[in-house]
Coordinates of N, CA and C in Angstrom, one line a residue:
L766 N -1.5 -9.4 -22.7 CA -1.7 -8.0 -22.4 C -1.5 -7.7 -21.0
S767 N -0.6 -6.8 -20.7 CA -0.2 -6.5 -19.3 C -1.2 -5.4 -18.8
L768 N -1.7 -5.7 -17.6 CA -2.6 -4.7 -17.0 C -1.8 -3.7 -16.1
R769 N -2.3 -2.5 -16.0 CA -1.7 -1.5 -15.2 C -2.0 -1.8 -13.7
F770 N -1.2 -1.2 -12.8 CA -1.4 -1.5 -11.4 C -2.8 -1.4 -10.9
P771 N -3.5 -0.3 -11.2 CA -4.9 -0.2 -10.6 C -5.8 -1.4 -11.1
Q772 N -5.7 -1.8 -12.4 CA -6.5 -2.9 -12.9 C -6.2 -4.2 -12.3
K773 N -4.9 -4.4 -12.0 CA -4.5 -5.7 -11.3 C -5.1 -5.7 -9.9
L774 N -5.0 -4.6 -9.2 CA -5.5 -4.5 -7.9 C -7.0 -4.7 -7.9
W775 N -7.7 -4.1 -8.8 CA -9.2 -4.2 -9.0 C -9.6 -5.7 -9.2
K776 N -8.9 -6.4 -10.2 CA -9.2 -7.8 -10.5 C -8.9 -8.6 -9.2
M777 N -7.9 -8.3 -8.5 CA -7.6 -9.1 -7.3 C -8.7 -9.0 -6.3
L778 N -9.2 -7.7 -6.1 CA -10.3 -7.5 -5.1 C -11.5 -8.2 -5.5
E779 N -11.8 -8.1 -6.8 CA -13.1 -8.7 -7.3 C -13.1 -10.2 -7.4
S780 N -11.9 -10.8 -7.5 CA -11.7 -12.3 -7.7 C -12.2 -13.1 -6.5
G781 N -12.1 -12.5 -5.3 CA -12.5 -13.3 -4.1 C -11.5 -14.4 -3.8
K782 N -10.4 -14.5 -4.5 CA -9.4 -15.6 -4.3 C -8.4 -15.3 -3.1
F783 N -8.4 -14.1 -2.7 CA -7.4 -13.7 -1.7 C -8.0 -13.3 -0.4
Q784 N -7.5 -13.8 0.7 CA -8.0 -13.5 2.1 C -7.3 -12.3 2.6
S785 N -6.2 -11.9 2.1 CA -5.4 -10.8 2.6 C -5.8 -9.4 2.2
I786 N -6.7 -9.3 1.2 CA -7.1 -8.0 0.6 C -8.5 -8.0 0.3
W787 N -9.2 -6.9 0.6 CA -10.7 -6.9 0.3 C -11.1 -5.4 0.3
W788 N -12.4 -5.2 -0.2 CA -13.0 -3.9 -0.2 C -13.5 -3.6 1.2
S789 N -13.4 -2.4 1.7 CA -14.0 -2.0 3.0 C -15.5 -2.1 2.8
E790 N -16.2 -2.0 3.9 CA -17.7 -2.2 3.9 C -18.4 -1.3 2.9
N791 N -17.9 -0.1 2.7 CA -18.6 0.8 1.8 C -18.1 0.8 0.4
G792 N -17.0 0.0 0.2 CA -16.4 -0.2 -1.2 C -15.6 1.0 -1.6
K793 N -15.3 1.9 -0.7 CA -14.5 3.1 -1.1 C -13.0 2.9 -0.7
C794 N -12.7 2.0 0.1 CA -11.3 1.8 0.5 C -10.9 0.3 0.3
V795 N -9.5 0.1 0.1 CA -8.9 -1.2 0.0 C -8.4 -1.5 1.4
A796 N -8.8 -2.7 1.9 CA -8.3 -3.1 3.2 C -7.2 -4.2 3.0
I797 N -6.1 -4.1 3.6 CA -5.0 -5.1 3.4 C -4.5 -5.6 4.8
N798 N -4.6 -6.9 5.0 CA -3.9 -7.5 6.1 C -2.5 -7.7 5.8
K799 N -1.6 -6.8 6.3 CA -0.2 -6.7 5.9 C 0.5 -8.0 5.9
D800 N 0.5 -8.7 7.1 CA 1.3 -9.9 7.2 C 0.8 -11.0 6.3
L801 N -0.5 -11.2 6.2 CA -1.0 -12.2 5.3 C -0.8 -11.8 3.8
F802 N -0.9 -10.6 3.5 CA -0.6 -10.1 2.1 C 0.8 -10.4 1.7
E803 N 1.7 -10.2 2.6 CA 3.1 -10.5 2.3 C 3.3 -12.0 2.0
L804 N 2.6 -12.9 2.7 CA 2.7 -14.3 2.5 C 1.9 -14.7 1.2
E805 N 0.7 -14.3 1.2 CA -0.3 -14.8 0.2 C 0.0 -14.2 -1.2
V806 N 0.3 -13.0 -1.3 CA 0.4 -12.3 -2.6 C 1.9 -12.1 -3.0
L807 N 2.6 -11.4 -2.1 CA 4.0 -11.0 -2.4 C 5.0 -12.2 -2.3
G808 N 4.6 -13.2 -1.5 CA 5.5 -14.3 -1.4 C 5.3 -15.4 -2.4
R809 N 4.4 -15.2 -3.3 CA 4.1 -16.3 -4.3 C 5.3 -16.5 -5.2
K810 N 5.6 -17.7 -5.4 CA 6.8 -18.1 -6.3 C 6.3 -18.4 -7.7
G811 N 6.8 -17.8 -8.7 CA 6.5 -18.1 -10.1 C 5.2 -17.4 -10.6
Q812 N 4.3 -17.1 -9.7 CA 3.1 -16.5 -10.2 C 2.9 -15.1 -9.5
Q813 N 3.9 -14.2 -9.6 CA 3.7 -12.9 -9.0 C 2.7 -12.1 -9.7
V814 N 1.8 -11.5 -8.8 CA 0.8 -10.6 -9.3 C 1.4 -9.2 -9.6
F815 N 2.1 -8.7 -8.6 CA 2.8 -7.4 -8.7 C 4.3 -7.7 -8.8
H816 N 5.1 -6.9 -9.5 CA 6.5 -7.2 -9.7 C 7.3 -6.8 -8.5
T817 N 6.9 -7.3 -7.4 CA 7.7 -7.1 -6.1 C 7.4 -8.1 -5.1
Q818 N 8.3 -8.3 -4.2 CA 8.1 -9.2 -3.1 C 8.1 -8.4 -1.8
K819 N 8.2 -7.1 -1.9 CA 8.3 -6.3 -0.7 C 7.1 -5.4 -0.5
I820 N 6.5 -5.4 0.7 CA 5.4 -4.6 1.0 C 5.6 -3.1 0.9
K821 N 6.8 -2.6 1.2 CA 7.1 -1.2 1.0 C 7.0 -0.8 -0.5
S822 N 7.5 -1.6 -1.4 CA 7.4 -1.4 -2.8 C 5.9 -1.3 -3.3
F823 N 5.1 -2.3 -2.7 CA 3.7 -2.3 -3.1 C 3.0 -1.0 -2.6
M824 N 3.4 -0.6 -1.4 CA 2.8 0.7 -0.8 C 3.2 1.9 -1.6
R825 N 4.5 1.9 -2.1 CA 4.9 3.0 -3.0 C 4.1 3.0 -4.3
Q826 N 3.8 1.8 -4.8 CA 2.9 1.8 -6.0 C 1.5 2.4 -5.7
L827 N 1.0 2.0 -4.6 CA -0.3 2.6 -4.2 C -0.2 4.1 -4.1
N828 N 0.8 4.6 -3.5 CA 1.0 6.1 -3.4 C 1.2 6.7 -4.7
A829 N 2.0 6.1 -5.6 CA 2.2 6.6 -7.0 C 0.9 6.8 -7.8
Y830 N -0.1 5.9 -7.5 CA -1.4 6.0 -8.2 C -2.4 6.8 -7.4
G831 N -1.9 7.6 -6.4 CA -2.8 8.5 -5.7 C -3.6 7.9 -4.5
F832 N -3.2 6.7 -4.1 CA -3.9 6.2 -2.9 C -3.3 6.8 -1.6
T833 N -4.1 7.1 -0.6 CA -3.7 7.6 0.6 C -4.0 6.7 1.7
K834 N -3.1 6.5 2.7 CA -3.4 5.6 3.8 C -4.4 6.3 4.8
M835 N -5.4 5.5 5.2 CA -6.4 6.0 6.1 C -6.2 5.5 7.5
Q836 N -6.5 6.3 8.5 CA -6.4 5.8 9.8 C -7.8 5.4 10.3
R837 N -7.8 4.3 11.1 CA -9.0 3.9 11.7 C -9.1 4.5 13.0
N838 N -10.2 5.2 13.3 CA -10.4 5.9 14.6 C -11.3 5.0 15.5
F839 N -10.8 4.6 16.6 CA -11.5 3.8 17.5 C -11.9 4.7 18.7
Q840 N -13.2 4.7 19.0 CA -13.6 5.5 20.2 C -13.3 4.6 21.5
R841 N -12.7 5.3 22.5 CA -12.3 4.6 23.7 C -13.4 4.7 24.8
S842 N -13.6 3.6 25.5 CA -14.6 3.7 26.6 C -13.9 4.1 27.9
A843 N -14.7 4.6 28.8 CA -14.1 5.1 30.1 C -13.9 3.9 31.0
S844 N -14.6 2.8 31.0 CA -14.5 1.8 32.0 C -13.3 0.9 31.6
L845 N -12.5 0.5 32.6 CA -11.3 -0.3 32.3 C -11.5 -1.6 31.6
P846 N -12.5 -2.5 32.0 CA -12.7 -3.7 31.2 C -13.1 -3.5 29.8
E847 N -13.9 -2.5 29.5 CA -14.3 -2.2 28.1 C -13.1 -1.6 27.3
F848 N -12.3 -0.8 28.0 CA -11.1 -0.2 27.4 C -10.1 -1.3 27.0
L849 N -9.9 -2.3 27.9 CA -9.0 -3.4 27.6 C -9.5 -4.2 26.5
A850 N -10.8 -4.5 26.4 CA -11.3 -5.3 25.3 C -11.2 -4.5 24.0
E851 N -11.4 -3.2 24.0 CA -11.3 -2.4 22.8 C -9.8 -2.3 22.4
E852 N -8.9 -2.3 23.3 CA -7.5 -2.3 23.0 C -7.1 -3.6 22.3
A853 N -7.6 -4.7 22.7 CA -7.3 -6.0 22.1 C -7.8 -6.0 20.7
A854 N -9.0 -5.5 20.5 CA -9.6 -5.5 19.2 C -8.8 -4.5 18.3
A855 N -8.4 -3.4 18.8 CA -7.7 -2.4 18.0 C -6.3 -3.0 17.6
S856 N -5.7 -3.8 18.5 CA -4.4 -4.3 18.1 C -4.5 -5.4 17.0
A857 N -5.6 -6.1 17.0 CA -5.9 -7.0 15.9 C -6.0 -6.3 14.6
H858 N -6.6 -5.1 14.7 CA -6.8 -4.2 13.5 C -5.5 -3.5 13.1
S859 N -4.5 -3.5 13.9 CA -3.3 -2.8 13.6 C -2.5 -3.3 12.4
Q860 N -2.7 -4.6 12.1 CA -2.1 -5.2 10.9 C -2.9 -4.9 9.6
I861 N -4.0 -4.3 9.8 CA -4.8 -4.0 8.6 C -4.6 -2.6 8.2
L862 N -4.2 -2.4 6.9 CA -4.0 -1.1 6.3 C -5.2 -0.8 5.4
Y863 N -5.6 0.5 5.5 CA -6.7 1.0 4.7 C -6.2 2.1 3.7
Y864 N -6.5 1.9 2.4 CA -6.0 2.9 1.4 C -7.2 3.4 0.6
Y865 N -7.2 4.7 0.4 CA -8.3 5.3 -0.3 C -7.8 6.1 -1.5
N866 N -8.6 6.0 -2.6 CA -8.4 6.8 -3.8 C -9.7 7.1 -4.4
P867 N -10.0 8.4 -4.6 CA -11.4 8.8 -5.1 C -11.7 8.2 -6.4
S868 N -10.7 7.8 -7.2 CA -11.0 7.1 -8.5 C -11.0 5.6 -8.4
F869 N -11.0 5.1 -7.2 CA -11.0 3.6 -7.0 C -12.1 3.3 -6.1
N870 N -13.3 3.0 -6.7 CA -14.5 2.9 -5.9 C -15.3 1.7 -6.5
R871 N -15.6 0.7 -5.6 CA -16.3 -0.5 -6.1 C -17.6 -0.2 -6.8
E872 N -18.3 0.8 -6.4 CA -19.6 1.2 -7.0 C -19.5 1.9 -8.3
H873 N -18.3 2.4 -8.6 CA -18.1 3.2 -9.8 C -16.8 2.7 -10.6
P874 N -16.9 1.5 -11.2 CA -15.8 0.9 -11.9 C -15.3 1.8 -13.1
W875 N -16.1 2.6 -13.7 CA -15.7 3.4 -14.8 C -14.7 4.5 -14.4
L876 N -14.6 4.8 -13.1 CA -13.6 5.8 -12.6 C -12.2 5.2 -12.6
L877 N -12.1 3.9 -12.8 CA -10.8 3.3 -12.8 C -9.8 3.8 -13.9
E878 N -10.4 4.2 -15.0 CA -9.7 4.8 -16.1 C -9.0 6.1 -15.7
T879 N -9.5 6.8 -14.7 CA -9.0 8.1 -14.3 C -7.9 7.9 -13.2
C880 N -7.7 6.7 -12.8 CA -6.7 6.4 -11.8 C -5.3 6.3 -12.5
K881 N -4.6 7.4 -12.5 CA -3.3 7.5 -13.2 C -2.1 7.6 -12.3
R882 N -1.0 7.2 -12.8 CA 0.3 7.3 -12.1 C 0.7 8.8 -12.0
R883 N 1.1 9.2 -10.8 CA 1.5 10.6 -10.7 C 2.8 10.9 -11.4

């Protein structure tokens, strides 16, 4: 039995087997470490989870199912040392993509059925 894209994504998040993709703290967004995801998930030989090896194709699938990319807003400090430390932390987060879909929420698994392709 073949699962639809949202169900595959849900199972992947809930499995805990992947370091490159996880629920955000509140369970309302999917967080993806882009570089690691390309290696760990899309680069798998023989056991592909999604029918692509390209991150752009995976992101198109997310968009097709109503996911929107979220921006992380970092508050900047006025002092130079704090600003530089925050810049370093923000650049580490730049490889992390956040996607939101109102029908894809860890606390409300029954909404998954309403997550349809556009």
